[in-house]
Amino acid sequence: MANSLLERLKARLEDDEAELSDAILQEIIDDVTIDVLADTNQPELNIQLNAAVIGLSVIAINRLGSEGLSSESYSGVSTSYLDDVPARIAIILNANRRLGSWGDDESDS
């Protein structure tokens, strides 16, 4: 893919979210990448995992300032947030999950 993860993320954001600095967006991408690689036990991102990182980064940006909030209600308007990974992203993560450890698993014998 020619576009970097940062450029792809910026293209997915709405105008008010797009005002976040590139440094903050990159930090979110980096944090989500660490989580995705740890969850899948992969050494690096592939095309599918890139898509998962973008999707999870958008969710992380939408949650900025409301971390830990499970629900809220003002004047009859109720808001709640997803606790789990959306099904589409969970499918990608599960399809790319590796069992075992990274590196050389062969014995010297």
Coordinates of N, CA, C and O in Angstrom, one line a residue:
M1 N 0.8 -1.2 0.0 CA 0.0 0.0 0.0 C 0.9 1.2 0.0 O 1.8 1.4 0.8
A2 N 0.6 2.2 -0.9 CA 1.4 3.3 -1.0 C 1.2 4.3 0.1 O 2.1 5.0 0.5
N3 N 0.0 4.4 0.7 CA -0.3 5.4 1.8 C 0.2 4.8 3.1 O 0.0 3.6 3.4
S4 N 0.8 5.7 3.9 CA 1.2 5.3 5.2 C 0.0 5.1 6.1 O -1.1 5.6 5.8
L5 N 0.1 4.4 7.2 CA -1.0 4.2 8.2 C -1.5 5.6 8.6 O -2.7 5.8 8.8
L6 N -0.6 6.5 8.9 CA -1.0 7.9 9.3 C -1.9 8.5 8.3 O -2.9 9.1 8.6
E7 N -1.5 8.5 7.0 CA -2.3 9.1 5.9 C -3.6 8.4 5.8 O -4.7 9.1 5.6
R8 N -3.7 7.1 5.9 CA -4.9 6.4 5.8 C -5.8 6.7 7.0 O -7.0 6.9 6.8
L9 N -5.3 6.9 8.2 CA -6.1 7.2 9.4 C -6.7 8.6 9.2 O -7.8 8.8 9.4
K10 N -5.8 9.6 8.8 CA -6.3 10.9 8.6 C -7.4 11.0 7.6 O -8.4 11.8 7.7
A11 N -7.4 10.1 6.5 CA -8.5 10.1 5.5 C -9.8 9.6 6.1 O -10.9 10.0 5.6
R12 N -9.7 8.8 7.2 CA -10.9 8.2 7.8 C -11.6 9.1 8.8 O -12.7 8.9 9.2
L13 N -10.8 10.1 9.3 CA -11.3 10.9 10.4 C -12.2 12.1 9.9 O -12.1 12.6 8.8
E14 N -13.2 12.4 10.7 CA -14.0 13.6 10.5 C -13.3 14.9 10.7 O -12.2 14.8 11.4
D15 N -13.8 16.0 10.3 CA -13.1 17.3 10.4 C -12.6 17.6 11.8 O -11.5 18.0 12.0
D16 N -13.5 17.4 12.8 CA -13.1 17.8 14.1 C -12.0 16.9 14.7 O -11.2 17.3 15.5
E17 N -12.0 15.6 14.3 CA -11.0 14.7 14.7 C -9.7 14.9 14.0 O -8.6 14.6 14.5
A18 N -9.8 15.3 12.7 CA -8.6 15.5 11.9 C -7.7 16.6 12.4 O -6.6 16.8 11.9
E19 N -8.2 17.4 13.3 CA -7.4 18.5 13.8 C -6.4 18.1 14.9 O -5.5 18.9 15.3
L20 N -6.4 16.8 15.2 CA -5.3 16.3 16.1 C -4.0 16.3 15.4 O -3.9 16.1 14.2
S21 N -2.9 16.5 16.1 CA -1.6 16.7 15.5 C -1.2 15.3 14.9 O -1.6 14.2 15.4
D22 N -0.3 15.3 14.0 CA 0.2 14.1 13.4 C 1.0 13.3 14.5 O 0.9 12.1 14.5
A23 N 1.6 14.0 15.4 CA 2.3 13.3 16.5 C 1.4 12.5 17.4 O 1.7 11.3 17.7
I24 N 0.2 13.1 17.7 CA -0.7 12.3 18.5 C -1.3 11.2 17.8 O -1.4 10.1 18.3
L25 N -1.7 11.4 16.5 CA -2.2 10.3 15.7 C -1.2 9.2 15.5 O -1.6 8.0 15.6
Q26 N 0.1 9.5 15.3 CA 1.1 8.5 15.2 C 1.3 7.7 16.5 O 1.5 6.5 16.4
E27 N 1.2 8.4 17.6 CA 1.3 7.7 18.9 C 0.2 6.7 19.1 O 0.4 5.6 19.6
I28 N -1.1 7.1 18.7 CA -2.2 6.2 18.8 C -2.0 5.0 17.9 O -2.2 3.9 18.3
I29 N -1.5 5.3 16.6 CA -1.2 4.2 15.7 C -0.2 3.2 16.3 O -0.3 2.0 16.3
D30 N 0.9 3.8 16.9 CA 1.9 3.0 17.5 C 1.4 2.1 18.6 O 1.7 0.9 18.7
D31 N 0.6 2.7 19.5 CA 0.0 2.0 20.6 C -0.9 0.9 20.2 O -0.9 -0.3 20.7
V32 N -1.8 1.2 19.2 CA -2.7 0.2 18.6 C -1.9 -0.9 17.9 O -2.2 -2.1 18.1
T33 N -0.8 -0.6 17.2 CA 0.0 -1.6 16.6 C 0.6 -2.5 17.6 O 0.6 -3.8 17.4
I34 N 1.1 -2.0 18.7 CA 1.7 -2.9 19.7 C 0.6 -3.8 20.2 O 0.9 -5.0 20.4
D35 N -0.6 -3.3 20.5 CA -1.7 -4.2 20.9 C -2.0 -5.3 19.9 O -2.2 -6.4 20.3
V36 N -2.1 -4.9 18.7 CA -2.5 -5.9 17.6 C -1.4 -6.9 17.5 O -1.7 -8.1 17.4
L37 N -0.2 -6.5 17.4 CA 0.9 -7.5 17.3 C 1.0 -8.5 18.5 O 1.2 -9.7 18.4
A38 N 0.7 -7.9 19.7 CA 0.7 -8.7 20.9 C -0.5 -9.7 20.9 O -0.4 -10.9 21.3
D39 N -1.6 -9.2 20.4 CA -2.8 -10.0 20.4 C -2.7 -11.2 19.4 O -3.2 -12.3 19.6
T40 N -2.1 -10.9 18.3 CA -2.0 -11.9 17.2 C -0.7 -12.7 17.3 O -0.6 -13.7 16.6
N41 N 0.2 -12.3 18.1 CA 1.5 -13.0 18.2 C 2.3 -13.0 16.9 O 3.0 -13.9 16.5
Q42 N 2.1 -11.9 16.1 CA 2.8 -11.7 14.8 C 4.0 -10.8 15.0 O 4.0 -9.8 15.8
P43 N 5.0 -10.9 14.2 CA 6.2 -10.1 14.4 C 6.0 -8.7 13.6 O 6.7 -7.8 14.0
E44 N 5.2 -8.7 12.6 CA 4.9 -7.4 11.9 C 3.5 -7.4 11.3 O 2.9 -8.5 11.2
L45 N 3.1 -6.2 10.9 CA 1.8 -6.1 10.3 C 1.7 -6.6 8.9 O 2.7 -6.3 8.1
N46 N 0.6 -7.2 8.5 CA 0.4 -7.5 7.1 C -0.8 -6.6 6.6 O -1.2 -5.7 7.4
I47 N -1.2 -6.8 5.4 CA -2.3 -5.9 4.9 C -3.5 -5.9 5.7 O -4.1 -4.9 6.0
Q48 N -4.0 -7.1 6.1 CA -5.2 -7.3 6.9 C -5.0 -6.6 8.3 O -5.9 -5.9 8.8
L49 N -3.9 -6.8 8.9 CA -3.6 -6.2 10.2 C -3.5 -4.7 10.1 O -3.9 -4.0 11.1
N50 N -3.0 -4.2 9.0 CA -3.0 -2.7 8.8 C -4.4 -2.2 8.9 O -4.6 -1.1 9.5
A51 N -5.4 -2.9 8.2 CA -6.7 -2.4 8.3 C -7.3 -2.5 9.7 O -8.0 -1.6 10.1
A52 N -6.9 -3.5 10.5 CA -7.3 -3.6 11.9 C -6.8 -2.4 12.7 O -7.5 -1.9 13.5
V53 N -5.5 -2.1 12.4 CA -4.9 -1.0 13.2 C -5.6 0.3 12.9 O -5.9 1.1 13.8
I54 N -6.0 0.6 11.6 CA -6.7 1.8 11.3 C -8.1 1.8 12.0 O -8.4 2.8 12.6
G55 N -8.8 0.7 11.9 CA -10.1 0.7 12.5 C -10.1 0.9 14.0 O -10.8 1.6 14.6
L56 N -9.1 0.2 14.7 CA -9.0 0.3 16.1 C -8.4 1.7 16.5 O -8.8 2.2 17.6
S57 N -7.6 2.3 15.6 CA -7.2 3.7 15.9 C -8.3 4.7 15.9 O -8.4 5.6 16.7
V58 N -9.2 4.5 14.9 CA -10.4 5.4 14.8 C -11.2 5.3 16.1 O -11.6 6.3 16.7
I59 N -11.4 4.1 16.6 CA -12.1 3.8 17.9 C -11.4 4.5 19.0 O -12.0 5.2 19.9
A60 N -10.1 4.4 19.1 CA -9.3 5.0 20.1 C -9.4 6.5 20.1 O -9.6 7.1 21.2
I61 N -9.4 7.1 18.9 CA -9.6 8.5 18.8 C -10.9 9.0 19.3 O -11.1 10.0 20.0
N62 N -12.0 8.2 18.9 CA -13.3 8.6 19.3 C -13.5 8.5 20.8 O -14.4 9.1 21.4
R63 N -12.7 7.7 21.5 CA -12.8 7.5 22.9 C -11.9 8.5 23.7 O -11.9 8.5 24.9
L64 N -11.1 9.3 23.0 CA -10.3 10.3 23.7 C -11.1 11.2 24.6 O -12.1 11.7 24.2
G65 N -10.7 11.3 25.9 CA -11.4 12.1 26.8 C -12.6 11.4 27.5 O -13.2 11.9 28.4
S66 N -12.9 10.2 27.1 CA -14.0 9.5 27.7 C -13.6 8.1 28.1 O -14.4 7.2 28.2
E67 N -12.3 7.9 28.3 CA -11.7 6.6 28.7 C -12.4 6.2 30.0 O -12.6 6.9 31.0
G68 N -12.8 4.9 30.1 CA -13.4 4.4 31.3 C -14.9 4.6 31.4 O -15.6 4.2 32.3
L69 N -15.5 5.4 30.5 CA -16.9 5.7 30.6 C -17.7 4.6 30.0 O -17.5 4.1 28.9
S70 N -18.7 4.1 30.8 CA -19.5 3.0 30.3 C -20.8 3.5 29.7 O -21.3 2.9 28.7
S71 N -21.4 4.5 30.3 CA -22.6 5.1 29.7 C -22.8 6.5 30.4 O -22.3 6.7 31.5
E72 N -23.6 7.3 29.8 CA -23.9 8.6 30.3 C -25.3 9.0 29.8 O -25.7 8.5 28.7
S73 N -26.0 9.9 30.5 CA -27.3 10.3 30.1 C -27.4 11.8 30.4 O -27.2 12.2 31.6
Y74 N -27.8 12.6 29.5 CA -28.1 14.0 29.7 C -29.4 14.4 29.0 O -29.6 14.1 27.9
S75 N -30.3 14.9 29.8 CA -31.6 15.4 29.2 C -32.3 14.4 28.4 O -32.7 14.7 27.3
G76 N -32.2 13.2 28.8 CA -32.9 12.1 28.1 C -32.2 11.5 26.9 O -32.6 10.6 26.3
V77 N -31.0 12.0 26.7 CA -30.1 11.4 25.6 C -29.1 10.5 26.3 O -28.3 11.0 27.2
S78 N -29.1 9.3 25.9 CA -28.2 8.3 26.5 C -27.0 8.0 25.5 O -27.2 7.8 24.3
T79 N -25.8 7.8 26.1 CA -24.7 7.5 25.3 C -24.0 6.3 25.9 O -23.8 6.3 27.1
S80 N -23.6 5.3 25.1 CA -22.8 4.2 25.6 C -21.7 3.9 24.6 O -21.8 4.2 23.5
Y81 N -20.7 3.2 25.1 CA -19.5 2.9 24.2 C -19.3 1.4 24.2 O -19.6 0.7 25.1
L82 N -18.8 1.0 23.0 CA -18.4 -0.4 22.9 C -17.3 -0.8 23.8 O -16.3 -0.1 23.9
D83 N -17.4 -2.0 24.4 CA -16.3 -2.5 25.2 C -15.4 -3.4 24.5 O -14.3 -3.7 24.8
D84 N -16.0 -4.1 23.5 CA -15.3 -5.1 22.7 C -14.9 -4.6 21.3 O -15.3 -3.6 20.9
V85 N -14.0 -5.3 20.7 CA -13.6 -5.1 19.4 C -14.8 -5.4 18.4 O -15.4 -6.4 18.6
P86 N -15.0 -4.5 17.5 CA -16.1 -4.8 16.5 C -15.9 -6.1 15.8 O -14.7 -6.5 15.6
A87 N -17.0 -6.8 15.4 CA -16.9 -8.1 14.9 C -16.0 -8.2 13.6 O -15.2 -9.1 13.5
R88 N -16.1 -7.2 12.7 CA -15.2 -7.2 11.5 C -13.8 -7.2 11.9 O -13.0 -8.0 11.3
I89 N -13.4 -6.4 12.9 CA -12.0 -6.4 13.2 C -11.6 -7.6 14.0 O -10.5 -8.2 13.8
A90 N -12.5 -8.2 14.8 CA -12.2 -9.4 15.6 C -11.9 -10.6 14.6 O -11.0 -11.4 14.8
I91 N -12.6 -10.6 13.5 CA -12.4 -11.6 12.5 C -11.0 -11.5 11.9 O -10.3 -12.5 11.7
I92 N -10.6 -10.3 11.6 CA -9.3 -10.1 11.1 C -8.2 -10.5 12.1 O -7.2 -11.3 11.7
L93 N -8.4 -10.1 13.3 CA -7.4 -10.5 14.4 C -7.3 -12.0 14.6 O -6.3 -12.6 14.6
N94 N -8.5 -12.7 14.6 CA -8.5 -14.1 14.8 C -7.9 -14.8 13.6 O -7.2 -15.8 13.8
A95 N -8.2 -14.4 12.4 CA -7.6 -15.0 11.2 C -6.1 -14.9 11.2 O -5.4 -15.7 10.5
N96 N -5.5 -13.9 11.8 CA -4.1 -13.7 11.8 C -3.4 -14.1 13.1 O -2.2 -13.8 13.2
R97 N -4.1 -14.7 14.0 CA -3.5 -15.1 15.3 C -2.6 -16.3 15.1 O -3.0 -17.3 14.4
R98 N -1.4 -16.2 15.6 CA -0.4 -17.3 15.6 C -0.3 -17.8 17.0 O -0.2 -17.1 18.0
L99 N -0.2 -19.1 17.1 CA 0.1 -19.8 18.4 C 1.6 -19.9 18.5 O 2.3 -20.0 17.6
G100 N 2.1 -19.9 19.7 CA 3.5 -20.2 20.0 C 4.3 -18.9 20.1 O 3.7 -17.8 20.4
S101 N 5.6 -18.9 19.9 CA 6.4 -17.7 20.2 C 7.1 -17.3 18.9 O 7.1 -18.1 17.9
W102 N 7.6 -16.1 18.9 CA 8.4 -15.6 17.7 C 9.7 -16.3 17.7 O 10.2 -16.8 18.7
G103 N 10.4 -16.2 16.6 CA 11.8 -16.6 16.5 C 11.9 -18.1 16.1 O 11.0 -18.7 15.7
D104 N 13.1 -18.6 16.4 CA 13.5 -19.9 16.0 C 13.0 -20.9 17.1 O 13.5 -20.9 18.2
D105 N 12.0 -21.7 16.7 CA 11.5 -22.7 17.7 C 12.1 -24.1 17.5 O 11.8 -25.0 18.2
E106 N 13.1 -24.2 16.6 CA 13.7 -25.5 16.4 C 14.7 -25.8 17.4 O 15.5 -24.9 17.8
S107 N 14.8 -27.0 17.8 CA 15.9 -27.4 18.8 C 17.2 -27.6 18.1 O 17.2 -27.9 16.9
D108 N 18.3 -27.6 18.8 CA 19.6 -27.8 18.3 C 20.0 -29.2 18.1 O 21.1 -29.6 17.7
S109 N 19.1 -30.1 18.5 CA 19.5 -31.6 18.5 C 19.3 -32.2 17.2 O 18.7 -31.7 16.3

